[in-house]
Coordinates of C-alpha atoms in Angstrom, one line a residue:
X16 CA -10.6 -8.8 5.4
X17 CA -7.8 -10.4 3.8
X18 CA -7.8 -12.0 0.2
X19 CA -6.4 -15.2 -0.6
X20 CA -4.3 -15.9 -3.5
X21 CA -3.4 -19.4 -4.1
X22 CA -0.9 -20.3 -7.1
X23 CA -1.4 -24.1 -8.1
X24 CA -0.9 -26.2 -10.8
X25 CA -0.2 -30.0 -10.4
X26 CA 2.2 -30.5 -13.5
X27 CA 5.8 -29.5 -11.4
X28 CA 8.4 -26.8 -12.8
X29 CA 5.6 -24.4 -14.1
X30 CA 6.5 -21.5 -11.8
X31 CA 4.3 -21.4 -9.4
X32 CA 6.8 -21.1 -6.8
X33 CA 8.7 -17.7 -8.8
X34 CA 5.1 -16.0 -9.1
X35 CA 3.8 -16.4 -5.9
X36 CA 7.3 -15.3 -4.0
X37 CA 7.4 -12.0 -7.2
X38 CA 3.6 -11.0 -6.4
X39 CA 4.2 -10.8 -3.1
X40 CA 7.1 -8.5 -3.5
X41 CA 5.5 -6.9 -6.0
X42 CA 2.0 -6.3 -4.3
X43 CA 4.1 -5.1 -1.0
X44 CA 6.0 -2.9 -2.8
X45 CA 2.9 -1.2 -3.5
X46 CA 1.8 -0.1 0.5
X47 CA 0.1 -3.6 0.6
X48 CA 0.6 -5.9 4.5
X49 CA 1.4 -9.2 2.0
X50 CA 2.1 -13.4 3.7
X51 CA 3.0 -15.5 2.0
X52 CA 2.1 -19.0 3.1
X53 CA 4.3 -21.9 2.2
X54 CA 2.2 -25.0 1.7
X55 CA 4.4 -27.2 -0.2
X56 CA 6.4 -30.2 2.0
X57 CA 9.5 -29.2 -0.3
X58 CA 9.6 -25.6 1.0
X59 CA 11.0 -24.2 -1.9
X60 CA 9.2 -20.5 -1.4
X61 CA 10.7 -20.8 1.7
X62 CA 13.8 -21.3 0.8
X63 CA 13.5 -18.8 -1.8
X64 CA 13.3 -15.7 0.7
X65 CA 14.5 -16.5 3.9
X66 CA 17.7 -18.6 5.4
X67 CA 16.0 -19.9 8.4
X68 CA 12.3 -19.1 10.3
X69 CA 11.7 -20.2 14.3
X70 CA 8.1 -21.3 12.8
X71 CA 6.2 -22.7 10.5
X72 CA 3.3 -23.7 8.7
X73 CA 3.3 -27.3 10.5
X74 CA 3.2 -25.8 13.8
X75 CA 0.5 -23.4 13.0
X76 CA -1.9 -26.4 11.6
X77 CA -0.8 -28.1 14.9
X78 CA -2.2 -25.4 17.5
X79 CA 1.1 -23.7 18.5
X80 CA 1.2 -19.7 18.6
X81 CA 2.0 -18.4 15.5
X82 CA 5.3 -16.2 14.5
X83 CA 5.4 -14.6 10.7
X84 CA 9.0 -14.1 9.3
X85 CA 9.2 -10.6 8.4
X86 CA 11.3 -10.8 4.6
X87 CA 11.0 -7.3 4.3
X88 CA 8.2 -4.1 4.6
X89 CA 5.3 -5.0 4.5
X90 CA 5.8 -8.7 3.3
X91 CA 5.8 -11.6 5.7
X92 CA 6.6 -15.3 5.7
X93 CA 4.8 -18.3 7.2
X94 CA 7.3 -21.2 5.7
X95 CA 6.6 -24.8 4.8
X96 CA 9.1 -27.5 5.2
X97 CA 9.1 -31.4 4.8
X98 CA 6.8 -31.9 7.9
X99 CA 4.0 -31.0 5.5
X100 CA 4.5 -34.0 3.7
X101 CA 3.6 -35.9 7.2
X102 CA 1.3 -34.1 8.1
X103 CA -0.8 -34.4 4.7
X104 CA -0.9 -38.4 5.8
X105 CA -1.5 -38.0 8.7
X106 CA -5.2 -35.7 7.9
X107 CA -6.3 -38.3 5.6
X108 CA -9.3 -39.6 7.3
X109 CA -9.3 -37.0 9.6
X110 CA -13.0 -34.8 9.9
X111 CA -11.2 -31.9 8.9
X112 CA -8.9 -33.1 6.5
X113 CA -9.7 -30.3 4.1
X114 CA -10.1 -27.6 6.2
X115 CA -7.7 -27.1 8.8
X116 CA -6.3 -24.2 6.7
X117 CA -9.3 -22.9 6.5
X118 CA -9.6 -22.4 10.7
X119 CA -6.5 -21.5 10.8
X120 CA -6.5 -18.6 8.6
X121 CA -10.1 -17.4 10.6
X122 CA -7.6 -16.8 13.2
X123 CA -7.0 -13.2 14.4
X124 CA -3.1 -13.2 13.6
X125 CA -4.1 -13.1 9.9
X126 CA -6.6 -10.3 10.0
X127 CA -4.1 -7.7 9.5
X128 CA -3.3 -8.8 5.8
X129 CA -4.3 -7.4 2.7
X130 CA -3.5 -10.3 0.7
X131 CA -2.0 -13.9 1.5
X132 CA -0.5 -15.8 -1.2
X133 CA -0.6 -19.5 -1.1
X134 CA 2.0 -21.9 -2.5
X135 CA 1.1 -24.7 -2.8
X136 CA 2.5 -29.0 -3.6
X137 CA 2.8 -29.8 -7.5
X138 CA 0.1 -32.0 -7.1
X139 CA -3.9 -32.4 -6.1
X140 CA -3.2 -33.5 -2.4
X141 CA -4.9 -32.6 0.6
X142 CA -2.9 -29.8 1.1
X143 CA -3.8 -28.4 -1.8
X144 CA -7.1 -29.1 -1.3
X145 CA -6.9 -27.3 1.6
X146 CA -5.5 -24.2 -0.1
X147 CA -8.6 -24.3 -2.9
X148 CA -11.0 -24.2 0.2
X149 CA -9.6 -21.1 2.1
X150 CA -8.6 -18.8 -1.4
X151 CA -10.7 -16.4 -3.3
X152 CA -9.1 -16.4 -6.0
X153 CA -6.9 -19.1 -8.2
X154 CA -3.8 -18.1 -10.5
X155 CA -2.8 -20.8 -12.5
X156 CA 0.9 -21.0 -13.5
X157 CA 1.8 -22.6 -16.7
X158 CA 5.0 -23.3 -19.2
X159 CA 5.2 -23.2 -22.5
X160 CA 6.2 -26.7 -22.8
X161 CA 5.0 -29.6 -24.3
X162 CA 2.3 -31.3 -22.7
X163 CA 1.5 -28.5 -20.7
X164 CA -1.9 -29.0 -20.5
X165 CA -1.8 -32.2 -19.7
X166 CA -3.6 -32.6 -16.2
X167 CA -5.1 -29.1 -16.1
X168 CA -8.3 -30.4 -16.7
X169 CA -8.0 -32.6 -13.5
X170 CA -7.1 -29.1 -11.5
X171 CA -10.3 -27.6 -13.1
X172 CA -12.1 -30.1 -12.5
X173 CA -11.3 -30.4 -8.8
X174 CA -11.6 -26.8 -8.7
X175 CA -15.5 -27.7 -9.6
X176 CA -16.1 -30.1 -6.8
X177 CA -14.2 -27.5 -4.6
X178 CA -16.8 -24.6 -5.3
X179 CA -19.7 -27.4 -4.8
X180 CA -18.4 -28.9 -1.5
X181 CA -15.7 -26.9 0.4
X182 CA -16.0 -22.9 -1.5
X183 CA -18.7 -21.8 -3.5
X184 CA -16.3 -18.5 -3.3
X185 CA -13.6 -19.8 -5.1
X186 CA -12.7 -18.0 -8.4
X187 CA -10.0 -18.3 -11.1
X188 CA -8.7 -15.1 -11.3
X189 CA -6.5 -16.5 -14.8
X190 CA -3.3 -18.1 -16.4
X191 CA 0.1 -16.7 -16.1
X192 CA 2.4 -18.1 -18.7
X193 CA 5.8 -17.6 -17.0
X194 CA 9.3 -19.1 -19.0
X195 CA 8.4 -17.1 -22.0
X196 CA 10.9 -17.5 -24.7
X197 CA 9.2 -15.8 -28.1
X198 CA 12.0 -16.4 -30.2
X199 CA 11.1 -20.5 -30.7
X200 CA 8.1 -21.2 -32.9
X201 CA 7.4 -24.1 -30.7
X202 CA 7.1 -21.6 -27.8
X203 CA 4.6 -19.2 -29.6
X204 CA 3.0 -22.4 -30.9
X205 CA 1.8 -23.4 -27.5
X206 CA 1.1 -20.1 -25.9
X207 CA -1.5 -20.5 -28.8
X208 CA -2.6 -23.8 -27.5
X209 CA -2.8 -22.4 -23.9
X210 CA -5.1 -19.0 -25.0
X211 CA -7.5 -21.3 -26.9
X212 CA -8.1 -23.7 -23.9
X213 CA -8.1 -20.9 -21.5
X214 CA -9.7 -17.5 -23.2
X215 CA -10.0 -14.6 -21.5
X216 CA -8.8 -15.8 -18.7
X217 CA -5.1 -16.2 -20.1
X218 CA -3.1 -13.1 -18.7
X219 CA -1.9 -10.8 -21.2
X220 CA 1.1 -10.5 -19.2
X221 CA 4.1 -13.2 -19.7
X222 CA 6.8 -13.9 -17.5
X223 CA 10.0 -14.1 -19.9
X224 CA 12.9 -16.8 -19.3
X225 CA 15.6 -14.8 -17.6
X226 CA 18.5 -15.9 -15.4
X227 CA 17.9 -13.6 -13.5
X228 CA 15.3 -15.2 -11.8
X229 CA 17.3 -18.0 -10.9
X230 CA 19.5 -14.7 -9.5
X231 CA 17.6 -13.7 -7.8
X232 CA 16.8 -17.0 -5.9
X233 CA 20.1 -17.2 -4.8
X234 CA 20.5 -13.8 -3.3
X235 CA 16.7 -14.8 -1.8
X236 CA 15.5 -11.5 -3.0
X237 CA 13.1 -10.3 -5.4
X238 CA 13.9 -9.4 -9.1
X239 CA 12.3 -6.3 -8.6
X240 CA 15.2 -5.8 -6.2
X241 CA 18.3 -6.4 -8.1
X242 CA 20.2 -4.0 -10.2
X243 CA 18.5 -2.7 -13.0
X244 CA 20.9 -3.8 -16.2
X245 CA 20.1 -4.0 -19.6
X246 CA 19.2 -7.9 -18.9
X247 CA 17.3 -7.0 -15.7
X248 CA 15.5 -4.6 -16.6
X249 CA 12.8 -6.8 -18.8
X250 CA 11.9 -9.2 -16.4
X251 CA 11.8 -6.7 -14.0
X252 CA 8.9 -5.1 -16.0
X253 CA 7.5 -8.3 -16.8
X254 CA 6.7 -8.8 -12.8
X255 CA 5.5 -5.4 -12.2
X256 CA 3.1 -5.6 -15.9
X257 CA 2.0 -9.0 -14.3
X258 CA 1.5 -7.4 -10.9
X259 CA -0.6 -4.3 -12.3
X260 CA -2.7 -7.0 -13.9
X261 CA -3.4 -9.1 -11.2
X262 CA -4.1 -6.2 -9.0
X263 CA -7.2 -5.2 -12.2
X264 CA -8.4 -8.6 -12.2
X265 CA -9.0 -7.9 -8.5
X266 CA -10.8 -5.0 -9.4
X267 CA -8.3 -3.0 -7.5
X268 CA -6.3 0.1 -8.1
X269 CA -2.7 -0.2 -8.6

């Protein structure tokens, strides 16, 4: 059975979109059958990986066979695009507003997957909703900006009524602090702030700030898959320490 991974966080620019789209090349990399689902209208992830798909997400939710993009061994695609944004409208008031994801992932298309990573709107939609009530586990992205914890307690919160109405399942696996810059006091001074609200459950693991990321973006490829240089070679190492520790919150062997 496959496990879902969804990466959320309402407050925008916090990375979600880089960790979701590096785990999954990380966690193929490793032997593991990886999707990564698109659930965000702006289809940034999407965009990210892959120059143009003959399906996505939208057509899935809406009945039509499904087609996965293949990005590369053993890592697969279903994209998002601006339809999403429609169709999250169009499901308000619908009986199964909240879990058409849910059915849809039930279906025997999926079944081959080890993991599927969700990516999900910056904010507490329906379609993210709908993500909450199909994952196992919850990764929450965060920056070391000011105000970054403003609004996470609405996430946690919802997360709550999630595991009492929709998935009783539903775990948060931890915190990933990704744009990690340890040279600014104010930096180190809220990755304090961050590991006091959040505990254990903050990763050990930081992604650092690192062009190559945005890189990497361009080239729509991993960082794990550009030339090791003396600058690439850190953030490369960052993703794979991140990976290894996702993979033993799991309880899984790397």
């Amino acid at each position: 059975m496959s496990r879902v991974i969804l990466f959320s966080n309402q407050k925008g620019g916090v990375g979600k979109t880089t960790l979701t789209r590096e785990m999954g090349f990380y966690l193929a990399s490793t032997g593991r059958r990886v999707l990564l689902i698109d659930c965000d209208g702006q289809g940034n992830l999407s965009k990210g990986i892959a120059a143009e798909t003959k399906m996505s997400l939208y057509e899935a939710l809406e009945g039509e066979p499904i087609e996965f993009f293949e990005v590369c061994e053993n890592l697969f695609l279903l994209s998002g695009d601006n339809r999403l944004s429609a169709l999250e409208k169009r499901l308000t008031g619908e009986l199964d507003a909240f879990t058409r994801l849910k059915s849809l992932l039930k279906k025997n298309e999926f079944s081959s997957f080890d993991y599927i990573l969700l990516d999900t709107p910056p904010s507490l939609g329906t379609l993210t909703i709908n993500a909450l009530a199909v994952s196992d586990e919850l990764i929450i992205p965060m920056s070391p900006a000011l105000y970054t914890l403003q609004g996470t307690n609405d996430l946690v919160d919802t997360v709550g009524k999630v595991k009492q109405s929709l998935n009783p399942n539903l775990n948060i696996l931890g915190v990933i602090i990704n744009g990690y810059d340890s040279v600014p006091v104010i930096t180190r001074e809220i990755r304090s702030e961050i590991e006091e609200a959040f505990g254990e459950r903050v990763f050990s693991s930081v992604l650092p700030k690192s062009i190559k990321i945005e890189e990497a973006i361009a080239a729509k490829q991993s960082v794990l898959i550009l030339k090791a240089t003396k600058h690439s070679r850190k953030v490369q190492e960052a993703v794979r320490t991140i990976g290894e520790e996702v993979l033993f919150r799991l309880g899984t062997e790397v």
